[in-house]
CSV table of C-alpha atoms and ligand atoms in Angstrom, one decimal:
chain,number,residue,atom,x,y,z
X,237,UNK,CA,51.3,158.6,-43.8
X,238,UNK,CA,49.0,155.6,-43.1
X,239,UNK,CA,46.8,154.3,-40.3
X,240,UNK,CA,48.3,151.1,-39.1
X,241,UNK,CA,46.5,148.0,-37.0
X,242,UNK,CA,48.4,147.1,-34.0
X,243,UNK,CA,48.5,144.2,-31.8
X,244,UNK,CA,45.4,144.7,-29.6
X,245,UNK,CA,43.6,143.4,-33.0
X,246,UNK,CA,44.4,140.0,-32.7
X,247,UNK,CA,41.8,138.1,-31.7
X,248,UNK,CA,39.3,140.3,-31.6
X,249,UNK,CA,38.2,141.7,-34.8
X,250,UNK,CA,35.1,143.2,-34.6
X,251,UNK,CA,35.6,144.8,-37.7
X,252,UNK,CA,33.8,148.5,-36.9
X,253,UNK,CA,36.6,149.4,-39.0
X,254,UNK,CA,36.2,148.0,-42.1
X,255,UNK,CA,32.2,149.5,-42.2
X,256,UNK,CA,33.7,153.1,-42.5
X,257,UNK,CA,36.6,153.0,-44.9
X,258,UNK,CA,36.0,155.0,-48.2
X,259,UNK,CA,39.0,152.9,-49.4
X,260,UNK,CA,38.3,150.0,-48.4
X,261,UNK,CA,41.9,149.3,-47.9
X,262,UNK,CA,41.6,146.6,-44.8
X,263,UNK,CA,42.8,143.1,-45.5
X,264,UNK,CA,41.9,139.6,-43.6
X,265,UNK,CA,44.4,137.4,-41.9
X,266,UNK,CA,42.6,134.5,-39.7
X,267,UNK,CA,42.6,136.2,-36.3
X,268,UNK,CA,43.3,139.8,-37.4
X,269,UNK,CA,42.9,143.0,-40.3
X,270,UNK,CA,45.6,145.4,-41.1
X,271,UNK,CA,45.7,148.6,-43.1
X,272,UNK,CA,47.1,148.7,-46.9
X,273,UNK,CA,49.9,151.3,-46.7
X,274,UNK,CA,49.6,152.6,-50.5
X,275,UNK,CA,45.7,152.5,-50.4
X,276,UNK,CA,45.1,154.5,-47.1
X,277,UNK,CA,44.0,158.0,-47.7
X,278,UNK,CA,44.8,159.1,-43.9
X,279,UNK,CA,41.0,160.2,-43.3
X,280,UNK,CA,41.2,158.9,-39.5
X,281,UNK,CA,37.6,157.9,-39.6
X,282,UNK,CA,38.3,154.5,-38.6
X,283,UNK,CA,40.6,155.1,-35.6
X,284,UNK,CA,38.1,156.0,-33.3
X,285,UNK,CA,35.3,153.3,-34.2
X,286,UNK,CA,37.9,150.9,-33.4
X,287,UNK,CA,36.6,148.8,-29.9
X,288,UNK,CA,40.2,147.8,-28.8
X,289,UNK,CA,41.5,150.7,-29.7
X,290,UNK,CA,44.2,148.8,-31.9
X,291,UNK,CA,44.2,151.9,-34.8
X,292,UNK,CA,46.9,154.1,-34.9
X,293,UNK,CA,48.6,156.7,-36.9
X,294,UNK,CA,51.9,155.6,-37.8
X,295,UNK,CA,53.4,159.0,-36.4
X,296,UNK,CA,52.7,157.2,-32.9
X,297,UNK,CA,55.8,156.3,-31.7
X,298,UNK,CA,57.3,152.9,-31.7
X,299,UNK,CA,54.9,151.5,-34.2
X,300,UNK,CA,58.2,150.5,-36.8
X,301,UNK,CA,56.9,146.3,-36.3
X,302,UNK,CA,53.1,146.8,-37.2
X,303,UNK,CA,54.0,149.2,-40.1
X,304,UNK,CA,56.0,146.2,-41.9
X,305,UNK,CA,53.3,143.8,-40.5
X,306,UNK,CA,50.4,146.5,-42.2
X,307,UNK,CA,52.5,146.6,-45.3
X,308,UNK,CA,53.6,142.7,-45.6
X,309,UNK,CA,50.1,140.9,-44.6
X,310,UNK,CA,48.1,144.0,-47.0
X,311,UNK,CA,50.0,142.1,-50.2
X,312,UNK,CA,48.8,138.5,-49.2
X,313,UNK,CA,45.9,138.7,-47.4
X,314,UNK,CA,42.2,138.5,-49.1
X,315,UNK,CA,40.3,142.5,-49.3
X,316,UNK,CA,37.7,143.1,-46.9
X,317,UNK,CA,35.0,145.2,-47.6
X,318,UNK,CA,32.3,144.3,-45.2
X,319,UNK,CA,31.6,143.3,-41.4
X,320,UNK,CA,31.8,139.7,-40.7
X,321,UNK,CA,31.0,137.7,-37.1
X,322,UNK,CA,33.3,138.5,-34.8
X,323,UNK,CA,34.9,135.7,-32.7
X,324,UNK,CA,32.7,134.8,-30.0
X,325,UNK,CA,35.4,135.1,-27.9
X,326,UNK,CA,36.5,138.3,-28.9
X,327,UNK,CA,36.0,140.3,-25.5
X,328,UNK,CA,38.1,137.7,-23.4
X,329,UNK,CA,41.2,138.8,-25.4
X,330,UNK,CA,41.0,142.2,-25.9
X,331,UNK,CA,43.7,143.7,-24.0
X,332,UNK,CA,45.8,140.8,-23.0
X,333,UNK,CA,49.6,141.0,-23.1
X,334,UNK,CA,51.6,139.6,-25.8
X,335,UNK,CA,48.9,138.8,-27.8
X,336,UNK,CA,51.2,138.7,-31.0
X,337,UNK,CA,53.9,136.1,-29.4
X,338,UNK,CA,51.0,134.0,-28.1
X,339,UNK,CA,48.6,134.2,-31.2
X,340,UNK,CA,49.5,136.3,-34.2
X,341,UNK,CA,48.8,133.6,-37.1
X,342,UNK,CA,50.1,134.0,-40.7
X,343,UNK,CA,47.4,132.4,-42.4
X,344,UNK,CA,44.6,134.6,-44.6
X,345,UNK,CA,40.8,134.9,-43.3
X,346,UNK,CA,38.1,134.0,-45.7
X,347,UNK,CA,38.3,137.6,-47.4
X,348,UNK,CA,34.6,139.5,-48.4
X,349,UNK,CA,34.0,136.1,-51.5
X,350,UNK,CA,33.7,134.2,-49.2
X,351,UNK,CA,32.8,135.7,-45.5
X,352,UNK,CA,29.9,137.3,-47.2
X,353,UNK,CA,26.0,135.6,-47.2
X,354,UNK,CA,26.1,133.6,-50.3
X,355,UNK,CA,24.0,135.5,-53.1
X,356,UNK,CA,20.5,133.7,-54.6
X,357,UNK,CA,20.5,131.7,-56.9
X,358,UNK,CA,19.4,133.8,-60.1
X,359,UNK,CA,16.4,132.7,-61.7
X,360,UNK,CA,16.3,133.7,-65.0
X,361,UNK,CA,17.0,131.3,-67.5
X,362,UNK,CA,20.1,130.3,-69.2
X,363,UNK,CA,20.3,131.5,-72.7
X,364,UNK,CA,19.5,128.7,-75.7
X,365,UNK,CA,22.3,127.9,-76.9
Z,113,SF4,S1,37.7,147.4,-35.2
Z,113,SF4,FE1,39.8,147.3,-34.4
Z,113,SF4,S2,40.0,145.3,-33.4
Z,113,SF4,FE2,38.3,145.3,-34.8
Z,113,SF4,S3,39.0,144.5,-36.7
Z,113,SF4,FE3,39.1,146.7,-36.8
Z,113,SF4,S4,41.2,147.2,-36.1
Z,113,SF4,FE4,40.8,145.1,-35.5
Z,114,SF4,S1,42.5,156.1,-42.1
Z,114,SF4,FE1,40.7,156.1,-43.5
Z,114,SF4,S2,41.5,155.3,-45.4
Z,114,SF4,FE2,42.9,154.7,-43.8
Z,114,SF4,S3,42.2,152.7,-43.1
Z,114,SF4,FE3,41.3,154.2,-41.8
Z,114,SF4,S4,39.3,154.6,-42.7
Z,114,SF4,FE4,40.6,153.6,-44.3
């Protein structure tokens, strides 16, 4: 059994999620995170931080499409370990109809290398060489 992200996601991506994962099994497309299958360990602790309530367990019914969408995007889309910036205008799509017809994009978000603030510059020396 898994936790899967389902459709009310898209677009809104607020990430509460990815703060309370032990596994840190979510993974970044451009407009949306889902679950890794293999790495979920079925805690539930992220289903009810979720804002759009797009977290389910996949014994809900009907959820057959975002389990192979879960599984497919986990394999090719960047880790993510951290909370980035939502959207902006995350609140004016959550809950809209058909959001994965109208939106749903294939591509990978910037993953935690590069969402993250960049780290300073360290300023210790270089070795002699
Ligand atoms: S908190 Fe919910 S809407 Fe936000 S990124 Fe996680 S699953 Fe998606
Ligand atoms: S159920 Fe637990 S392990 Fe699975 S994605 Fe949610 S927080 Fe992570």
């Amino acid at each position: 059994m898994t936790y899967v992200v389902t459709e009310n996601c898209i677009k809104c991506k607020y990430m509460d999620c990815v703060e309370v994962c032990p596994v840190d099994c979510f993974y970044e497309g451009e407009n949306m995170l889902v679950i890794h299958p293999d790495e979920c360990i079925d805690c539930g602790v992220c289903e009810p931080e979720c804002p759009a309530e797009a977290i389910l367990p996949d014994t809900a019914p009907g959820l057959d499409k975002w389990l192979k969408l879960n599984a497919e995007y986990a394999e090719v889309w960047p880790n993510i370990v951290a909370k980035g910036e939502p959207p902006a205008d995350a609140e004016a799509f959550d809950g809209q109809p058909d959001k994965f017809e109208k939106y749903f994009s294939p591509d990978p978000g910037q993953g935690e290398a590069t969402s993250a603030p960049q780290a300073p510059q360290s300023d210790v020396p270089a070795p002699k060489t």
